[in-house]
Short mmCIF file of C-alpha atoms and ligand atoms in Angstrom, two decimals:
data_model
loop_
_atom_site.label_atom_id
_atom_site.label_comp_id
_atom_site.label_asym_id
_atom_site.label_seq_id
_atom_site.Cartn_x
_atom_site.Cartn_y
_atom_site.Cartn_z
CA UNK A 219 -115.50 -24.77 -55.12
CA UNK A 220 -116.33 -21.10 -54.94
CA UNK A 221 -114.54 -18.76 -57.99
CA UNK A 222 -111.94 -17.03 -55.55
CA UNK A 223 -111.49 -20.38 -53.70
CA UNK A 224 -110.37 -22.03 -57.15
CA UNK A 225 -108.44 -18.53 -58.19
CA UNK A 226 -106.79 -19.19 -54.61
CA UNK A 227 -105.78 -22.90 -55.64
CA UNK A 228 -104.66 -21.56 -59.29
CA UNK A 229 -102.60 -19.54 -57.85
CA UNK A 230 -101.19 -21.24 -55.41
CA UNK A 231 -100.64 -23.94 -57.87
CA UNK A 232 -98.69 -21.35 -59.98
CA UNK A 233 -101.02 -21.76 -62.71
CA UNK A 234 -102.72 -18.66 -63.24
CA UNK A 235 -98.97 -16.58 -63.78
CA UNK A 236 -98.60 -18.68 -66.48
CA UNK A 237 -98.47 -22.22 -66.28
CA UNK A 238 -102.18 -22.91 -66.98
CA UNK A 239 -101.82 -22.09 -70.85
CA UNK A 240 -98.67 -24.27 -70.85
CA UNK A 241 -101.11 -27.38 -69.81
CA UNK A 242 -103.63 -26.41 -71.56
CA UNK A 243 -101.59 -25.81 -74.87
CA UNK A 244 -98.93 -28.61 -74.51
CA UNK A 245 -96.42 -26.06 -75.03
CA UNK A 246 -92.66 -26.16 -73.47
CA UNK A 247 -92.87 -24.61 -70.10
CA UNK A 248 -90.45 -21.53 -70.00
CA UNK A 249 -87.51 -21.91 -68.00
CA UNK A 250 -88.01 -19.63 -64.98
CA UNK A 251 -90.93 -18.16 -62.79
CA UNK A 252 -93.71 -19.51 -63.50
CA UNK A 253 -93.45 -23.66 -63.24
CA UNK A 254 -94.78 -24.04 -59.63
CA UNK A 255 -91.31 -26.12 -58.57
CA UNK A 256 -89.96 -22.42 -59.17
CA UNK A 257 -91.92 -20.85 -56.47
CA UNK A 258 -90.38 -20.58 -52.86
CA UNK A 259 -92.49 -23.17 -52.31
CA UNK A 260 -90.47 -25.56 -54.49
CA UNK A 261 -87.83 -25.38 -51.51
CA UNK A 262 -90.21 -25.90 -48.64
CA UNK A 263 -89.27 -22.01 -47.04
CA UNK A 264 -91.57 -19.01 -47.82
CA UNK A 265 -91.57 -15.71 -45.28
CA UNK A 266 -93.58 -17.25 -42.59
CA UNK A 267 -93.38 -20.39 -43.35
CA UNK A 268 -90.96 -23.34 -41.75
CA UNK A 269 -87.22 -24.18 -43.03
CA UNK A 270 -88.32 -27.51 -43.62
CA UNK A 271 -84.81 -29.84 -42.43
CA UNK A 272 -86.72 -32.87 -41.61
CA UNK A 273 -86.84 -34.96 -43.97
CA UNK A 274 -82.79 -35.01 -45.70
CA UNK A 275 -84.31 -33.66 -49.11
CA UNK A 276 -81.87 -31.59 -51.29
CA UNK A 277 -83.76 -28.21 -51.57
CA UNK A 278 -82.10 -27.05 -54.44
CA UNK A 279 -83.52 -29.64 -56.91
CA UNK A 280 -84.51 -30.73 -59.19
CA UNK A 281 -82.19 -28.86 -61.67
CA UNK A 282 -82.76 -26.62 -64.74
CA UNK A 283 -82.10 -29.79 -66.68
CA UNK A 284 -84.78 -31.92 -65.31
CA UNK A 285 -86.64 -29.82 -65.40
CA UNK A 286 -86.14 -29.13 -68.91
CA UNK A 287 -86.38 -32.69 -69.59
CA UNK A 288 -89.54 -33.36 -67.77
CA UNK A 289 -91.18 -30.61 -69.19
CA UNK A 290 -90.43 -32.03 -72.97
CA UNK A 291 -91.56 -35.26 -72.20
CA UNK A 292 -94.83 -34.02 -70.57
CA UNK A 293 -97.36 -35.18 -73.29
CA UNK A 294 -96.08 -38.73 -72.96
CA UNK A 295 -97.94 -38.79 -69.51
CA UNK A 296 -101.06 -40.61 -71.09
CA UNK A 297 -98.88 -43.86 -71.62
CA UNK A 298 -97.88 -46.30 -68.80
CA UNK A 299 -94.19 -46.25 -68.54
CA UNK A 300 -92.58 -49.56 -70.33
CA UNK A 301 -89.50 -48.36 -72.56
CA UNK A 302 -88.66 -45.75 -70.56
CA UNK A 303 -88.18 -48.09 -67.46
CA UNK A 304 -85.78 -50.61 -70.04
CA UNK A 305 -83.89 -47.67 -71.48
CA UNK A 306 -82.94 -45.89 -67.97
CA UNK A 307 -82.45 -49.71 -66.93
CA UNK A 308 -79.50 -50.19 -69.39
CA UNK A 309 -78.31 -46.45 -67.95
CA UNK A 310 -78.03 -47.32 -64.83
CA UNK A 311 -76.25 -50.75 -65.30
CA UNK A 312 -73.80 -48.47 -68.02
CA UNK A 313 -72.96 -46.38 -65.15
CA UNK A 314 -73.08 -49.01 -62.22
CA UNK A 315 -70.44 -51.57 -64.64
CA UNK A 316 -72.92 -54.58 -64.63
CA UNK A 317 -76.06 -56.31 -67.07
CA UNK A 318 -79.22 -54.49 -66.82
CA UNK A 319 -80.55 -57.85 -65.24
CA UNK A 320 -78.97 -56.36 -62.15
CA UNK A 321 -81.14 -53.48 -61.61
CA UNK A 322 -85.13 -52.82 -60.44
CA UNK A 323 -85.94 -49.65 -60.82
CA UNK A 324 -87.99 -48.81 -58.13
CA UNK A 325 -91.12 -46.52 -56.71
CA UNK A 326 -88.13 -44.62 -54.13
CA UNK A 327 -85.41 -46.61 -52.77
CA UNK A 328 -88.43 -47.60 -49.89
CA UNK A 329 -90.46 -50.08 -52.77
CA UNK A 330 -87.05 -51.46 -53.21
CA UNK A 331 -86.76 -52.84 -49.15
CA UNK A 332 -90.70 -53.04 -49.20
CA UNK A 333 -89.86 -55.97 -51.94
CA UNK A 334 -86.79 -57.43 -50.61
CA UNK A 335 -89.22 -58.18 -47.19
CA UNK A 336 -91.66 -59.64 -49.70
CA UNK A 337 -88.99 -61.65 -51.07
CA UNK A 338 -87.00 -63.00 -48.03
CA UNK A 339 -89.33 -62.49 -45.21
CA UNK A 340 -93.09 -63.12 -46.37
CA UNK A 341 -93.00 -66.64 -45.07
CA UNK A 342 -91.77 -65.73 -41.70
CA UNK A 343 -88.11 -65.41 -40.40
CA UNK A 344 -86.01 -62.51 -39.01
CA UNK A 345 -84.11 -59.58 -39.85
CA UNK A 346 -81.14 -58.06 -37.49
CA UNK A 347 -80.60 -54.17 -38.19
CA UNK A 348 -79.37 -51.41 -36.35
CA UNK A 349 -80.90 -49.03 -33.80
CA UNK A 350 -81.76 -46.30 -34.44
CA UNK A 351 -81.66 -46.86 -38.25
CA UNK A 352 -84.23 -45.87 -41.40
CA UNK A 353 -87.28 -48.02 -39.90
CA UNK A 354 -88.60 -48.69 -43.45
CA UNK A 355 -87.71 -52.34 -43.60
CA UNK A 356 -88.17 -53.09 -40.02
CA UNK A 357 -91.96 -51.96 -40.25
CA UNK A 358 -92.62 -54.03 -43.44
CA UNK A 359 -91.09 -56.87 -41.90
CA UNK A 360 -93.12 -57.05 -38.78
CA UNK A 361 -95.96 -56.13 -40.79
CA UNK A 362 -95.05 -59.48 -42.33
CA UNK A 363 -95.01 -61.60 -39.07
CA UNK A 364 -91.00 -61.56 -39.11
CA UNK A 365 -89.05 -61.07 -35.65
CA UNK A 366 -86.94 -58.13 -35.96
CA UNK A 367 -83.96 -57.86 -33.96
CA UNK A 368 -82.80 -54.00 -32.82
CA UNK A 369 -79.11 -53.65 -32.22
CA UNK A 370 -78.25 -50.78 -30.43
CA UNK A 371 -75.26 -48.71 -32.59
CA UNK A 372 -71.92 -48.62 -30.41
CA UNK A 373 -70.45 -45.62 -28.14
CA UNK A 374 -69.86 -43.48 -31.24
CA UNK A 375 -73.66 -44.23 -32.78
CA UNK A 376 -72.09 -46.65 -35.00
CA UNK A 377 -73.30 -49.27 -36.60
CA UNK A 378 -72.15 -52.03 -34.46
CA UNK A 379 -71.44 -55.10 -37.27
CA UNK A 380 -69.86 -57.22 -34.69
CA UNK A 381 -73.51 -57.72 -31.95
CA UNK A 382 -75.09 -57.50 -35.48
CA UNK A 383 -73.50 -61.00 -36.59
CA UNK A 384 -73.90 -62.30 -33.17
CA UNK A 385 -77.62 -62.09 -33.61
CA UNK A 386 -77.70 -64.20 -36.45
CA UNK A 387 -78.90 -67.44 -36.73
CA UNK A 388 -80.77 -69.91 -38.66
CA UNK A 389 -83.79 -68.13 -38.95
CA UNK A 390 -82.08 -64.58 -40.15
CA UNK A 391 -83.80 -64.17 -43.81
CA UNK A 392 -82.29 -60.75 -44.26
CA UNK A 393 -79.56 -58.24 -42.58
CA UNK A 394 -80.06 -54.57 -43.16
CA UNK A 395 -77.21 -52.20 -43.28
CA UNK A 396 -77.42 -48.63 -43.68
CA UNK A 397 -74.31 -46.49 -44.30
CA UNK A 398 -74.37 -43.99 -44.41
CA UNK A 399 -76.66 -44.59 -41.44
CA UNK A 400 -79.99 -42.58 -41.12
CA UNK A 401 -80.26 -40.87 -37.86
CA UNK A 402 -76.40 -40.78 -37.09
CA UNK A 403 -75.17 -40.33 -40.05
CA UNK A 404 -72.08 -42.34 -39.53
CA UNK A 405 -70.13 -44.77 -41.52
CA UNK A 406 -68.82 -48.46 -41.18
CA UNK A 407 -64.82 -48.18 -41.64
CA UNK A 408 -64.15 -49.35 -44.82
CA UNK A 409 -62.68 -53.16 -44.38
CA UNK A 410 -65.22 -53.90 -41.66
CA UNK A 411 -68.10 -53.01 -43.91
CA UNK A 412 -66.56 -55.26 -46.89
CA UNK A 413 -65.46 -57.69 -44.48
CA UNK A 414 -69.01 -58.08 -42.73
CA UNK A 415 -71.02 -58.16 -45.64
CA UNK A 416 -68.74 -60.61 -47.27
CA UNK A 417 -69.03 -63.14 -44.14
CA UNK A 418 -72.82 -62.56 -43.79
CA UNK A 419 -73.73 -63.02 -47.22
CA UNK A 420 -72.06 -66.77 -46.72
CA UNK A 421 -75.02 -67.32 -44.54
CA UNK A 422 -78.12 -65.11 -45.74
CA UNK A 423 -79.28 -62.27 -47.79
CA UNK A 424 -77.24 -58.74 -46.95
CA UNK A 425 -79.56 -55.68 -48.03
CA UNK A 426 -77.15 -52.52 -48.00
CA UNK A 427 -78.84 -49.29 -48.38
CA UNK A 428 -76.65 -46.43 -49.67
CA UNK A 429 -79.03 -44.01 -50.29
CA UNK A 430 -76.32 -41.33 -48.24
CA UNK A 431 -73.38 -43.02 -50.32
CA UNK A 432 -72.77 -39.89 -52.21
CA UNK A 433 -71.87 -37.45 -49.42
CA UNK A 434 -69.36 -39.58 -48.04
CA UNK A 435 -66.60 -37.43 -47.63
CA UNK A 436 -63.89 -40.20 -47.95
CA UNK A 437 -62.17 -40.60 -50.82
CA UNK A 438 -62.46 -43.83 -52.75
CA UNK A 439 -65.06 -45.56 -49.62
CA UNK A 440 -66.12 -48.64 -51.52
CA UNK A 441 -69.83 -48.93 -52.38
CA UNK A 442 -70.73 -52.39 -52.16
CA UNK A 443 -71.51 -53.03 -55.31
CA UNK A 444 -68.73 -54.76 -55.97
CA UNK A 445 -69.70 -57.39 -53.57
CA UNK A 446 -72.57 -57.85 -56.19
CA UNK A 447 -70.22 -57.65 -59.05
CA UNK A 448 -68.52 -60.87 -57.59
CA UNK A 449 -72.21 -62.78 -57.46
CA UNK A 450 -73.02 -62.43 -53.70
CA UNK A 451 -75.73 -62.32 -51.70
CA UNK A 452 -75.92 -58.73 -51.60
CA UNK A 453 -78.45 -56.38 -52.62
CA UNK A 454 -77.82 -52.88 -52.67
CA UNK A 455 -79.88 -50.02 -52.38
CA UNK A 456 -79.73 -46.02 -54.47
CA UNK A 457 -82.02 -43.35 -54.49
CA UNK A 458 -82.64 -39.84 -56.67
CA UNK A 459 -83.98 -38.74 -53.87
CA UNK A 460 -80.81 -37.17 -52.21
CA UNK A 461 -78.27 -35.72 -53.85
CA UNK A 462 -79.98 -35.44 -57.57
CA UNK A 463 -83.42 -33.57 -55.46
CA UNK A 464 -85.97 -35.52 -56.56
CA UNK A 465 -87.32 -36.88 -53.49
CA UNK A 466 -91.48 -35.68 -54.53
CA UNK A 467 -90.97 -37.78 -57.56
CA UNK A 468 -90.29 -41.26 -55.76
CA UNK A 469 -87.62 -42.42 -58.07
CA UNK A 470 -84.84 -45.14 -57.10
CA UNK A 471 -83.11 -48.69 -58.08
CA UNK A 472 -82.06 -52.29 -56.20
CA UNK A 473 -78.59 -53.93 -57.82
CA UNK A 474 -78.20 -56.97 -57.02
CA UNK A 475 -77.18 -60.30 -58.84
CA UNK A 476 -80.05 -61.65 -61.88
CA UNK A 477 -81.92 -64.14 -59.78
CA UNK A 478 -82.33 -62.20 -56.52
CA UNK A 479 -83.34 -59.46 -59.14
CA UNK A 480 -85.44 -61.39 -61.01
CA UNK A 481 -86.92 -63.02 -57.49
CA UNK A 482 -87.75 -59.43 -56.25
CA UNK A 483 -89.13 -58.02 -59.57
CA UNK A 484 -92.23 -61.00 -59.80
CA UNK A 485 -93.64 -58.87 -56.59
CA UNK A 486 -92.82 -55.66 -58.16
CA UNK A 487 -96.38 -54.79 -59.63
CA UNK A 488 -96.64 -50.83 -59.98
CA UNK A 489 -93.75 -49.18 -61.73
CA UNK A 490 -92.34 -45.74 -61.66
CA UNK A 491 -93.65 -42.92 -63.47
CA UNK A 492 -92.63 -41.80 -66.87
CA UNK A 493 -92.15 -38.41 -65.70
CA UNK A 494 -89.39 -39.93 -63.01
CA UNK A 495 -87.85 -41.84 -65.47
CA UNK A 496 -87.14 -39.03 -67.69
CA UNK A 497 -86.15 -37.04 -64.42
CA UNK A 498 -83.75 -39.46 -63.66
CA UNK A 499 -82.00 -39.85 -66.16
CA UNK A 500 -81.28 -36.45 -67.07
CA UNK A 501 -80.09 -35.92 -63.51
CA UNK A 502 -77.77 -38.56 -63.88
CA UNK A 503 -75.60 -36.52 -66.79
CA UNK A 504 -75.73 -33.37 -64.97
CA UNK A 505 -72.61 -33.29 -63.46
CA UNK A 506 -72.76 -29.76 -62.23
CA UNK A 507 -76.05 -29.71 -60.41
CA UNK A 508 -74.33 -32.59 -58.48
CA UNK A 509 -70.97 -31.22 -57.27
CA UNK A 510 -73.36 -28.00 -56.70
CA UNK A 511 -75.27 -29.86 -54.20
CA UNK A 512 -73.06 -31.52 -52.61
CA UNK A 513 -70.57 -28.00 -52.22
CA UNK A 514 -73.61 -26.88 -50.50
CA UNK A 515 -74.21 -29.75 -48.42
CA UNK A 516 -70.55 -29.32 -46.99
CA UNK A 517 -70.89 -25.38 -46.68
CA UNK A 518 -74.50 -26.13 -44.68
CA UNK A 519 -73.09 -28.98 -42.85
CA UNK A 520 -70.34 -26.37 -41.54
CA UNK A 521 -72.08 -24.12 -40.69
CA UNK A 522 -74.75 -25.96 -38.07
CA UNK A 523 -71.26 -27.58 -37.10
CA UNK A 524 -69.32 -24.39 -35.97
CA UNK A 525 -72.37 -23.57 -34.34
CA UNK A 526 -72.76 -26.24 -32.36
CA UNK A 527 -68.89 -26.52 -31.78
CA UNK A 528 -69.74 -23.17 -30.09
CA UNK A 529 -72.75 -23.89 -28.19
CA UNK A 530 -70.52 -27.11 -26.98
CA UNK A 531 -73.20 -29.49 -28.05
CA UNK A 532 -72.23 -32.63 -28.95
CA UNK A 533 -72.94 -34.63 -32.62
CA UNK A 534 -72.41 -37.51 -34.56
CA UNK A 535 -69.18 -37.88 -37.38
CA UNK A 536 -72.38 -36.95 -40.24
CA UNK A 537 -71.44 -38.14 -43.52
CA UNK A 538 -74.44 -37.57 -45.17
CA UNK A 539 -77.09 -34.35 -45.53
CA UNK A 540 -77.86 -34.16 -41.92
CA UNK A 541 -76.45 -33.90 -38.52
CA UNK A 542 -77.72 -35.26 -35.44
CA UNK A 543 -76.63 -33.72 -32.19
CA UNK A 544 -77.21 -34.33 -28.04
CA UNK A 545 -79.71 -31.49 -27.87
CA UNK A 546 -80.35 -32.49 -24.18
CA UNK A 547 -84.18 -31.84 -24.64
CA UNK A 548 -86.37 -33.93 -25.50
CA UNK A 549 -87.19 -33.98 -29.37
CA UNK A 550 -90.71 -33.03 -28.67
CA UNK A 551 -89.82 -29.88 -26.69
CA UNK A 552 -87.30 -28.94 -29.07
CA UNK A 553 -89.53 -29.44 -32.42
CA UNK A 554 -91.94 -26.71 -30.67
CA UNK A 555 -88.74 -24.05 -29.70
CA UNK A 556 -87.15 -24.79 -33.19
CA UNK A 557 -90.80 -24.46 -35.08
CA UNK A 558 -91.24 -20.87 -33.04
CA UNK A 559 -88.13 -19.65 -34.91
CA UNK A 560 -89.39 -21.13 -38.18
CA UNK A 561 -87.06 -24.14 -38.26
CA UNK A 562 -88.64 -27.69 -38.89
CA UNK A 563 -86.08 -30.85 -37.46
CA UNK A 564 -86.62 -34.40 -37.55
CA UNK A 565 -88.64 -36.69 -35.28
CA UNK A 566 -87.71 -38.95 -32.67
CA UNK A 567 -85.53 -41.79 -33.11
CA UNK A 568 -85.75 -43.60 -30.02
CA UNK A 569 -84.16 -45.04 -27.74
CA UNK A 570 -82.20 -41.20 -28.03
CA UNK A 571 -85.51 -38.83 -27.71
CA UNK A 572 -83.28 -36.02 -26.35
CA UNK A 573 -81.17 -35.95 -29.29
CA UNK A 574 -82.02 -34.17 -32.75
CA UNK A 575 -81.73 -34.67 -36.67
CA UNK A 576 -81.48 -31.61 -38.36
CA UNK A 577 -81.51 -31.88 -42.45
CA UNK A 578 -78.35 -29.62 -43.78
CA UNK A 579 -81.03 -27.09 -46.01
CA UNK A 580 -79.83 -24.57 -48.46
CA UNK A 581 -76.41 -22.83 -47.04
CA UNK A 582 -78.75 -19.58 -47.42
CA UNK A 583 -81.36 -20.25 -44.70
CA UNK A 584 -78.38 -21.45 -42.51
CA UNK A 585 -78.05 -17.77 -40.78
CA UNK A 586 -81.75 -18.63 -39.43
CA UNK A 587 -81.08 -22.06 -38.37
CA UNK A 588 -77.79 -21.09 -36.65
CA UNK A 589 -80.06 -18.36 -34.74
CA UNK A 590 -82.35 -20.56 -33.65
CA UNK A 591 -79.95 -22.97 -31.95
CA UNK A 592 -77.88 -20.26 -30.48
CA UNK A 593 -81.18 -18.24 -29.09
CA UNK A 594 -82.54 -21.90 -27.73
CA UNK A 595 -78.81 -23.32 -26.10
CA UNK A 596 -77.50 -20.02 -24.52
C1 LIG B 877 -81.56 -44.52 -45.17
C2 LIG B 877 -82.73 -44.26 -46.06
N1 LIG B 877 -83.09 -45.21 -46.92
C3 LIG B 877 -84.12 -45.01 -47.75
C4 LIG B 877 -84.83 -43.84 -47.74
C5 LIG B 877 -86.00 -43.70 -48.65
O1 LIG B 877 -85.66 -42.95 -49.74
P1 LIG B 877 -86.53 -42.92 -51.06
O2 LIG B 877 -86.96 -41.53 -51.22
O3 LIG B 877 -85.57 -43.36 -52.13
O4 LIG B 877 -87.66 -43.87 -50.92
C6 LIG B 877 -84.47 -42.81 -46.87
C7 LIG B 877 -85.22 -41.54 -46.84
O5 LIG B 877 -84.96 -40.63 -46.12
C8 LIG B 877 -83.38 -43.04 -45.99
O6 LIG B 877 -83.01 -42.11 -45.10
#
């Protein structure tokens, strides 16, 4: 690497304003401008560069707290993680009301259905989901030789529970329900989601991933949790990846009774990272930087909302950090418009190709996004 190539990559890195003695030194990192999650980069949106809304990340995280935290528990980076897992373990199951032999922590929410398809569909079977839903589990489980059936989500893009039971039979290892659902963004009305999990957990394993369960604007919508609570065949799926903005640092947990736990852990053979434990857990007691995100998930949400109300463009009932609207054009099309006024949206999620995910972004880039959809639709 050439001297002003390596100055470039300090730089850009953040480490030659100040962070490099910091690593070097083993000191505490100060609190603002120089750690390189402080730079614009940190939220993905730099003059000239893309407002990056594809991908539902919370672009205000991680918070001064984490990152306080992390920074303090940077020298213990030359250990593998083994208390830290067991002591954010017993957190978690403080905070979720149940044994800490109900909860993996995971590598992301996505280990956690990578091992639940090890688990329940390594040896063949099927899996009924939804379509269009989060494709993670579907793709490991035809990766695994399992059939996977597609049901396509009703006139409103919901989940439709009732073709979803119809298409299980003998052979169905695992059903996969997402709700908040990820493209639509929809959710399951309350007793029909308790009522269907309840029913298909009589007859095989239920994997319910709440990863959007947070921005549910619904008072008192039942996670279902409680389902596990009463020794079911549910497992249930959380992330940090949302709402506590810590999506880079692939942190998440499975709850689910202790033998389906303890079934899914023997395949479990990486673990998370100390630095993600430590992240985690402080982001669980900072109650601020949580009703701050999600205040400005709801102000963000508004916003591309009134201006689609105003375009007349149709979209999905969101409850969660994205909306996903009838754009009309296909989603190739419109990724190349939106990317010429610096806006970056989702991919396809076929069968609706002329539709369009758009991640909700910090409230202050909204002007720009609202722009772009009004200079594109008029
Ligand atoms: C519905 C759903 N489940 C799971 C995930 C994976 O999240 P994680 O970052 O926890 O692996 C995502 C990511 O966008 C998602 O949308």
């Amino acid at each position: 690497m050439q001297l002003t190539d390596r100055r470039q990559w300090l730089k850009s890195a953040g480490l030659l304003s100040g962070g490099l003695p910091f690593l070097l030194t083993g000191q505490s990192w100060p609190s603002t401008g120089i750690f390189p999650w402080e730079s614009s980069d940190n939220i993905g949106y730099q003059t000239g560069d893309l407002i990056k809304l594809s991908s539902n990340e919370n672009p205000y995280g991680p918070s001064d707290s984490v990152k306080k935290a992390m920074s303090d528990a940077f020298g213990k980076v030359c250990r593998y993680p083994g208390r830290d897992i067991d002591a954010l373990t017993e957190k978690i199951a403080f905070r979720e009301g149940v044994s800490a032999d109900h909860i993996l922590i995971t590598i992301g929410s996505t280990e956690g259905l990578k091992l639940a398809v090890l688990a329940y569909l390594r040896n063949g079977g099927e899996l009924v989901a939804a379509q269009p839903t989060f494709e993670a589990m579907l793709t490991y489980a035809e990766a695994c030789g399992a059939y996977v059936h597609r049901v396509p989500v009703d006139k409103h893009m919901v989940t439709d529970l009732q073709a979803m039971s119809r298409r299980c039979n003998a052979d169905t290892k695992l059903v996969f329900v997402c709700n908040p659902n990820n493209p639509t963004g929809t959710i399951l009305p309350e007793d029909e989601m308790t009522h269907f999990c309840t029913e298909m957990a009589k007859r095989t394993m239920v994997f319910c991933d709440e990863v959007y369960i947070d921005y549910i604007n619904r008072k008192n919508y039942p996670s279902m949790i409680s389902l596990v609570k009463n020794d079911m065949n549910v497992i249930v799926s959380r992330t940090f990846s949302k709402v506590y903005g810590l999506a880079g640092l692939r942190i998440g947990y499975l709850i689910a009774r202790p033998e389906i736990i303890s079934r899914i852990k023997k395949l479990q053979i990486d673990r998370p990272n100390i630095l993600a434990l430590v992240a985690a857990e402080a982001a669980m007691k900072d109650d601020d930087f949580y009703s701050f995100s999600l205040n400005k998930n709801n102000v963000s949400k508004k916003m591309i909302c009134e201006t689609l109300d105003h375009l007349g463009i149709k979209y999905t009932d969101s409850h969660a950090n994205f909306v996903f609207f009838k754009s009309g054009i296909h989603i190739n099309t419109l990724s190349k418009k939106m990317e010429e006024k610096s806006v970056q949206i989702g991919r396809a999620f076929a069968p609706f190709t002329d539709w369009c995910r758009l991640s909700t972004g910090r409230t202050e880039d909204m002007p720009v996004v609202q722009e772009a959809l009004k200079s594109i639709f008029t």
